PDB file of C-alpha atoms and ligand atoms in Angstrom:
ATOM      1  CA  UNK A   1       8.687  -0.299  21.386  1.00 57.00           C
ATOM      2  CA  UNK A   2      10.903  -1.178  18.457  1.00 67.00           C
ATOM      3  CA  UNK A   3       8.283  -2.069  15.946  1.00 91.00           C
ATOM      4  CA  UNK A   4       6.126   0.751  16.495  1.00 96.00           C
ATOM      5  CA  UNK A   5       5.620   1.539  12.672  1.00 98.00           C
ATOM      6  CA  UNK A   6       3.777   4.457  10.772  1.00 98.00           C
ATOM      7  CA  UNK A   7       2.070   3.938   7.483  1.00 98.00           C
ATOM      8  CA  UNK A   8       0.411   6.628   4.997  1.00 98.00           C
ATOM      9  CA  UNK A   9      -3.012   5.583   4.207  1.00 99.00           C
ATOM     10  CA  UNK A  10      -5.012   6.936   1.625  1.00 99.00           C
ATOM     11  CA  UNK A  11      -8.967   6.840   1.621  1.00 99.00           C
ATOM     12  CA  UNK A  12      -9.397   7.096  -2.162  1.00 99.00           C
ATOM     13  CA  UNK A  13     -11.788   9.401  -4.281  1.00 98.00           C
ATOM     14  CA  UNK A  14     -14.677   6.518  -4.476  1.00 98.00           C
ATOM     15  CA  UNK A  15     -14.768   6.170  -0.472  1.00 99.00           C
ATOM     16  CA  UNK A  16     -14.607  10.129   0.122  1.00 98.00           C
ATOM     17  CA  UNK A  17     -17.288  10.882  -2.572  1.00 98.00           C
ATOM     18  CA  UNK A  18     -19.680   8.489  -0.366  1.00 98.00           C
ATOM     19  CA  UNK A  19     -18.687   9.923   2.464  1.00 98.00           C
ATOM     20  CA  UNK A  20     -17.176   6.943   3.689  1.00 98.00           C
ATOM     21  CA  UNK A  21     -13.871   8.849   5.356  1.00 98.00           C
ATOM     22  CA  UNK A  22     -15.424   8.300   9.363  1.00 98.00           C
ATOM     23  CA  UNK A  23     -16.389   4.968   9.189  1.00 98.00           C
ATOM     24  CA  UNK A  24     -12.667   4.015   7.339  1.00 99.00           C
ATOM     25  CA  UNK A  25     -11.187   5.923  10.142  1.00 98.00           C
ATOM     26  CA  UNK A  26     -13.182   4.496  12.880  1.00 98.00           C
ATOM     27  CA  UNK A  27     -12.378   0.870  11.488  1.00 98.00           C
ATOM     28  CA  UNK A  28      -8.527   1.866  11.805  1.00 99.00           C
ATOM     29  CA  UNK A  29      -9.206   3.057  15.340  1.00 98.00           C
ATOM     30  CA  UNK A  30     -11.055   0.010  16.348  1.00 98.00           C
ATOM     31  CA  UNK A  31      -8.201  -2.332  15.062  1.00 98.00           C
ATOM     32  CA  UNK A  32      -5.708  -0.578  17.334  1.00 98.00           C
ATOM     33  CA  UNK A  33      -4.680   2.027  14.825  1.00 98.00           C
ATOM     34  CA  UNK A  34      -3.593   5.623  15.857  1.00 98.00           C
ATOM     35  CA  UNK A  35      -4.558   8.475  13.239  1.00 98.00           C
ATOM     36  CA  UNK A  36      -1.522  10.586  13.802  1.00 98.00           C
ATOM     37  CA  UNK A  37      -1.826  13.353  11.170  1.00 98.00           C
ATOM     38  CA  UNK A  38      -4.458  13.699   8.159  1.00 98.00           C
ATOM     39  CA  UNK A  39      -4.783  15.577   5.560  1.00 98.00           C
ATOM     40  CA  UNK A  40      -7.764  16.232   2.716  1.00 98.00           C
ATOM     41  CA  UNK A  41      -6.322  17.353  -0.300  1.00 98.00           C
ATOM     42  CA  UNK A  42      -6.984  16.717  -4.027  1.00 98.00           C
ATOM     43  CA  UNK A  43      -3.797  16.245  -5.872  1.00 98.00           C
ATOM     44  CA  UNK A  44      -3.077  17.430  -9.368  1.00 98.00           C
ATOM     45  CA  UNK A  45      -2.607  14.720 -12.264  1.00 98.00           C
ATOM     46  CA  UNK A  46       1.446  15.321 -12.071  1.00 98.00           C
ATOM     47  CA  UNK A  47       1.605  14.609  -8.356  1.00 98.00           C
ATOM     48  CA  UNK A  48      -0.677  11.543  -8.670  1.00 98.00           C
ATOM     49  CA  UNK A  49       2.072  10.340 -11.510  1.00 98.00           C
ATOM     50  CA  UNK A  50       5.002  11.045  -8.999  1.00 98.00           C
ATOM     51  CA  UNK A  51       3.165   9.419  -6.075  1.00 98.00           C
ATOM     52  CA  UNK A  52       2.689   6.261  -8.345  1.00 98.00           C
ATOM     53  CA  UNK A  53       6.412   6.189 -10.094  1.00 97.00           C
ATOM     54  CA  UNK A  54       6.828   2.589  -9.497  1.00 96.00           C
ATOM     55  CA  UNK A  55       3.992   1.377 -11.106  1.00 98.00           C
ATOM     56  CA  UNK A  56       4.709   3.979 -14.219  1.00 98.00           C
ATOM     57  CA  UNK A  57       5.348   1.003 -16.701  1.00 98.00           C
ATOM     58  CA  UNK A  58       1.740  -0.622 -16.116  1.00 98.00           C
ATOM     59  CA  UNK A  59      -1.023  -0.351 -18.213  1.00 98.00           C
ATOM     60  CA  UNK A  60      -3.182   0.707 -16.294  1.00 98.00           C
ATOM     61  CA  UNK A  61      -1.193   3.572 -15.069  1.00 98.00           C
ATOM     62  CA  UNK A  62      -2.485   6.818 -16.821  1.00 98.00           C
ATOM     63  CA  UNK A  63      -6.141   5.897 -15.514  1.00 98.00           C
ATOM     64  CA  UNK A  64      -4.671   4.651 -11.986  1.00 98.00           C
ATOM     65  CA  UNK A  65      -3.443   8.439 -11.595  1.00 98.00           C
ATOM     66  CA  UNK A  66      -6.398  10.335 -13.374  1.00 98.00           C
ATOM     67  CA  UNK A  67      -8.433   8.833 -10.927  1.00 98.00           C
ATOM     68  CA  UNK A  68      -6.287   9.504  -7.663  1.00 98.00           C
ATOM     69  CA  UNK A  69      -6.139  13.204  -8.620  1.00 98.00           C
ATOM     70  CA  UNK A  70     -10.567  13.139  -9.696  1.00 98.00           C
ATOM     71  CA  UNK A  71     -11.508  14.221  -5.856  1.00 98.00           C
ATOM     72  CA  UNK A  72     -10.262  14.775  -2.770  1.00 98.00           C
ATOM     73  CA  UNK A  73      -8.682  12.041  -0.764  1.00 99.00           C
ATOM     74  CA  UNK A  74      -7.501  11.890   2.910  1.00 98.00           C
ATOM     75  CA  UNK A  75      -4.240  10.983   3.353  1.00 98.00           C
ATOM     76  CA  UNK A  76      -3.509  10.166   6.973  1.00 98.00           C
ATOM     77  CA  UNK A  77      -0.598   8.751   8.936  1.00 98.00           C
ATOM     78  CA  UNK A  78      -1.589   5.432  10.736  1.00 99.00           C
ATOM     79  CA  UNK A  79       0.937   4.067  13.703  1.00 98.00           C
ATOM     80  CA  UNK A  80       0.797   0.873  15.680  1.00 98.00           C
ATOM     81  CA  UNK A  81       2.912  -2.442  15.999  1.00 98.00           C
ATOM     82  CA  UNK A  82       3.873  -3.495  12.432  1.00 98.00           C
ATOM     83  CA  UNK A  83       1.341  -0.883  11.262  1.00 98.00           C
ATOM     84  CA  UNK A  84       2.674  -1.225   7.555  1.00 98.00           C
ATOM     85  CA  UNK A  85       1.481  -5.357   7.372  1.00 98.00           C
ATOM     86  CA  UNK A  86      -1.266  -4.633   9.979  1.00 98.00           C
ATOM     87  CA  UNK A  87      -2.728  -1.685   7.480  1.00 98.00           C
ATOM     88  CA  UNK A  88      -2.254  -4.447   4.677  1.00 98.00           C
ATOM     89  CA  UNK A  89      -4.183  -6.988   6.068  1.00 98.00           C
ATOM     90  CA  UNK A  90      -7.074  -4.958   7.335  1.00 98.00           C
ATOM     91  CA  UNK A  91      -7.521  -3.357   3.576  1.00 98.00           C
ATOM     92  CA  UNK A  92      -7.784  -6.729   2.208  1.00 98.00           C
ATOM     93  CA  UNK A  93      -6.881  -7.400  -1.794  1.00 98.00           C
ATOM     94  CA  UNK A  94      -6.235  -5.136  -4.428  1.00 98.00           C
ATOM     95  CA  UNK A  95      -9.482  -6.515  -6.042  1.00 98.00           C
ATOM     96  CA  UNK A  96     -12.241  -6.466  -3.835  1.00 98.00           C
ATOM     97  CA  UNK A  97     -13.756  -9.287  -5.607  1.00 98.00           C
ATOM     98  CA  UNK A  98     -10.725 -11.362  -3.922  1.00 98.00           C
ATOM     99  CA  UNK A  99     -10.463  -9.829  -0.683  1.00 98.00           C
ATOM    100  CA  UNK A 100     -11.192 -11.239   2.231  1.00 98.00           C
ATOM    101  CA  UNK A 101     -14.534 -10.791   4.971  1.00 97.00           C
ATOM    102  CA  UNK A 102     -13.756  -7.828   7.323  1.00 97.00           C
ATOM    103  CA  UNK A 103     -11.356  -6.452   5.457  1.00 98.00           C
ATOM    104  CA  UNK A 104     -12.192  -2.545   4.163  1.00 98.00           C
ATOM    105  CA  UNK A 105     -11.918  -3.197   0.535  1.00 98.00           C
ATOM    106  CA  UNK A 106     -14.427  -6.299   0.943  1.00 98.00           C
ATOM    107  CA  UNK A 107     -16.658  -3.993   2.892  1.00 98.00           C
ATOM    108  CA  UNK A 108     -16.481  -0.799   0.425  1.00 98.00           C
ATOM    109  CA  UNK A 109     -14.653  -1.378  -2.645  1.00 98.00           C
ATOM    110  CA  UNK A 110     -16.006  -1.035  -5.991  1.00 98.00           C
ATOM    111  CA  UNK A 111     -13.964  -2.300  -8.388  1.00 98.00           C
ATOM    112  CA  UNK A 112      -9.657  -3.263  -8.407  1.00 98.00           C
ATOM    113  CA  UNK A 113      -9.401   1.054  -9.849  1.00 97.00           C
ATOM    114  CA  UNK A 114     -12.078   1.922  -7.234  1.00 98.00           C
ATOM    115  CA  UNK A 115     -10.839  -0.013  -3.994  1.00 98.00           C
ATOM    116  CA  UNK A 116     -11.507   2.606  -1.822  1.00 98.00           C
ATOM    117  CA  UNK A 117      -7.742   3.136   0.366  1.00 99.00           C
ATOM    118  CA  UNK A 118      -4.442   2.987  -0.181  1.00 98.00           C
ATOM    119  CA  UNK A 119      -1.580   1.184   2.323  1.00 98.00           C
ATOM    120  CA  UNK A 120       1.958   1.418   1.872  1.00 98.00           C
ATOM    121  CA  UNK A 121       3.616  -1.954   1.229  1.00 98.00           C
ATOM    122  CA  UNK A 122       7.090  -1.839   3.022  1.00 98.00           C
ATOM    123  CA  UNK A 123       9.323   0.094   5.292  1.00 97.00           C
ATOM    124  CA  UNK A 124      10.785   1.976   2.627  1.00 97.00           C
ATOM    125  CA  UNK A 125       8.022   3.203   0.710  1.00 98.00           C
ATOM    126  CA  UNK A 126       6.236   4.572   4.082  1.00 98.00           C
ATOM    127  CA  UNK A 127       8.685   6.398   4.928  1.00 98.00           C
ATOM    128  CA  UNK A 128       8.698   8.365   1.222  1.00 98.00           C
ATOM    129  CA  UNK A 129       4.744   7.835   1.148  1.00 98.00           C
ATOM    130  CA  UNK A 130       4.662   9.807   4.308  1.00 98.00           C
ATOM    131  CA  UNK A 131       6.926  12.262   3.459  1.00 98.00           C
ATOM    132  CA  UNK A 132       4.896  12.755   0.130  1.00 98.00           C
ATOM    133  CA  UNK A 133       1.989  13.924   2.009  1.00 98.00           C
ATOM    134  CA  UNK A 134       3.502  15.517   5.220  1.00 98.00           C
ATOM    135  CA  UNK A 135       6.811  17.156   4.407  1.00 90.00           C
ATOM    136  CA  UNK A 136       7.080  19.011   7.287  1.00 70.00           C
TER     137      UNK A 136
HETATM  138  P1  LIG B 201      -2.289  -2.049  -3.752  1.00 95.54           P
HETATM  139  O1  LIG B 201      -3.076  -0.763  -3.757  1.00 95.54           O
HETATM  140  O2  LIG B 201      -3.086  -3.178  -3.187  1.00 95.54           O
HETATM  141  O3  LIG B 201      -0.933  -1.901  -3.142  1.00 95.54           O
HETATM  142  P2  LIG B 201      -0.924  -2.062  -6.323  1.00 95.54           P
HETATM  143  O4  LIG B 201      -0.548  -3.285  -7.053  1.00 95.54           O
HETATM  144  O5  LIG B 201       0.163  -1.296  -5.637  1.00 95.54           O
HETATM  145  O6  LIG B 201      -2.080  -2.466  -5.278  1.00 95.54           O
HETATM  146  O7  LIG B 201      -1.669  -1.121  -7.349  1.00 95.54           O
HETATM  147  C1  LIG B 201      -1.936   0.231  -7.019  1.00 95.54           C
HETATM  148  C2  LIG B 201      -3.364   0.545  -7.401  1.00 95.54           C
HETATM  149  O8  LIG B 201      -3.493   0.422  -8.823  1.00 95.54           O
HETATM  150  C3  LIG B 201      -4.403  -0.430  -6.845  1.00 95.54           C
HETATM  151  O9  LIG B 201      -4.845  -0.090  -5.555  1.00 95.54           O
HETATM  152  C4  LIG B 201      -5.518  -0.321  -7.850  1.00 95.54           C
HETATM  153  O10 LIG B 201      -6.334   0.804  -7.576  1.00 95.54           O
HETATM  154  C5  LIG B 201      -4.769  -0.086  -9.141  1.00 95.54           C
HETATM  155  N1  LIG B 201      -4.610  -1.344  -9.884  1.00 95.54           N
HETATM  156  C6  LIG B 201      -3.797  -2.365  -9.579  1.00 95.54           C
HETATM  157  N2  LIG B 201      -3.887  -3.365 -10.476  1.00 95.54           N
HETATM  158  C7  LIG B 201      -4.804  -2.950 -11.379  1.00 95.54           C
HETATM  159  C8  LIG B 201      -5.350  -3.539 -12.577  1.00 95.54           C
HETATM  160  O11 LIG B 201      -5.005  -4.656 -12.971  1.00 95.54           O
HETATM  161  N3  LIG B 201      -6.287  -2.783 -13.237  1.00 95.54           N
HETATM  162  C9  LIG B 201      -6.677  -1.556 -12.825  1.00 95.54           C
HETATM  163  N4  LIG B 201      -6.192  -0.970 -11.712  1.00 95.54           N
HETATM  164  C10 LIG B 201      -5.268  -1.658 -10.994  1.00 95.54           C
HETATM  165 MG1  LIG B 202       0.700  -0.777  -3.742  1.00 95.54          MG
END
């Protein structure tokens, strides 16, 4: 199947402090998502920075990546067809106050800081995303 894609998702520090992580993952399996690896880690300040690079010239930057690396987070690989738009869709708007019914962030997101997971947003960056996380 040629557009069998993987994308790294992140369920962010807000979602895993209210223990949120098996009803994210079981809305991922329900939409055809497979969970192919995860991983609960909590990332230093430094890696959070790296893991963020292109957004490095925003202002909200320096809080965007002292919050990633407040808690743990589980970083997972998600495949299915077109997986990285799929994942996109199904998270809904940066700002939950924009995003759309039945998406995740309109379900559990906070704030636009505190949205609750991350998607990768092309080809290219899911393929470093993933490697960020799972190196091996
Ligand atoms: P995305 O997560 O929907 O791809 P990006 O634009 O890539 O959104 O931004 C990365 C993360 O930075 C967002 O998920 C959000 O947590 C945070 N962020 C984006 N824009 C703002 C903002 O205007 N203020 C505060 N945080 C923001
Ligand atoms: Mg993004």
């Amino acid at each position: 199947m040629s557009n069998l894609e993987q994308t790294l998702s992140i369920i962010k520090p807000d979602a895993v402090e209210r223990n949120l992580e098996n009803d994210i993952k079981a809305i991922f399996k329900k939409n055809g998502f497979s969970i192919i690896k995860e991983k609960k880690i909590q990332i230093e300040k430094s890696e959070a920075e790296k893991f963020y690079k292109t957004h490095e010239t925003k202002p909200f930057y320096d809080d965007l990546c002292t919050y990633l690396s407040s808690g743990p987070i589980l970083a997972m690989v998600l495949e299915k067809k077109n997986a990285i738009s799929a994942n996109r869709e199904l998270m809904g708007s940066t700002n939950p106050d924009d995003a759309e019914e039945g998406t995740i962030r309109k379900k559990y997101g906070i704030s636009i800081d505190k949205n609750s997971v991350h998607g990768s947003d092309s080809m290219e960056n899911a393929k470093i995303e993933i490697n960020f996380f799972f190196k091996d």
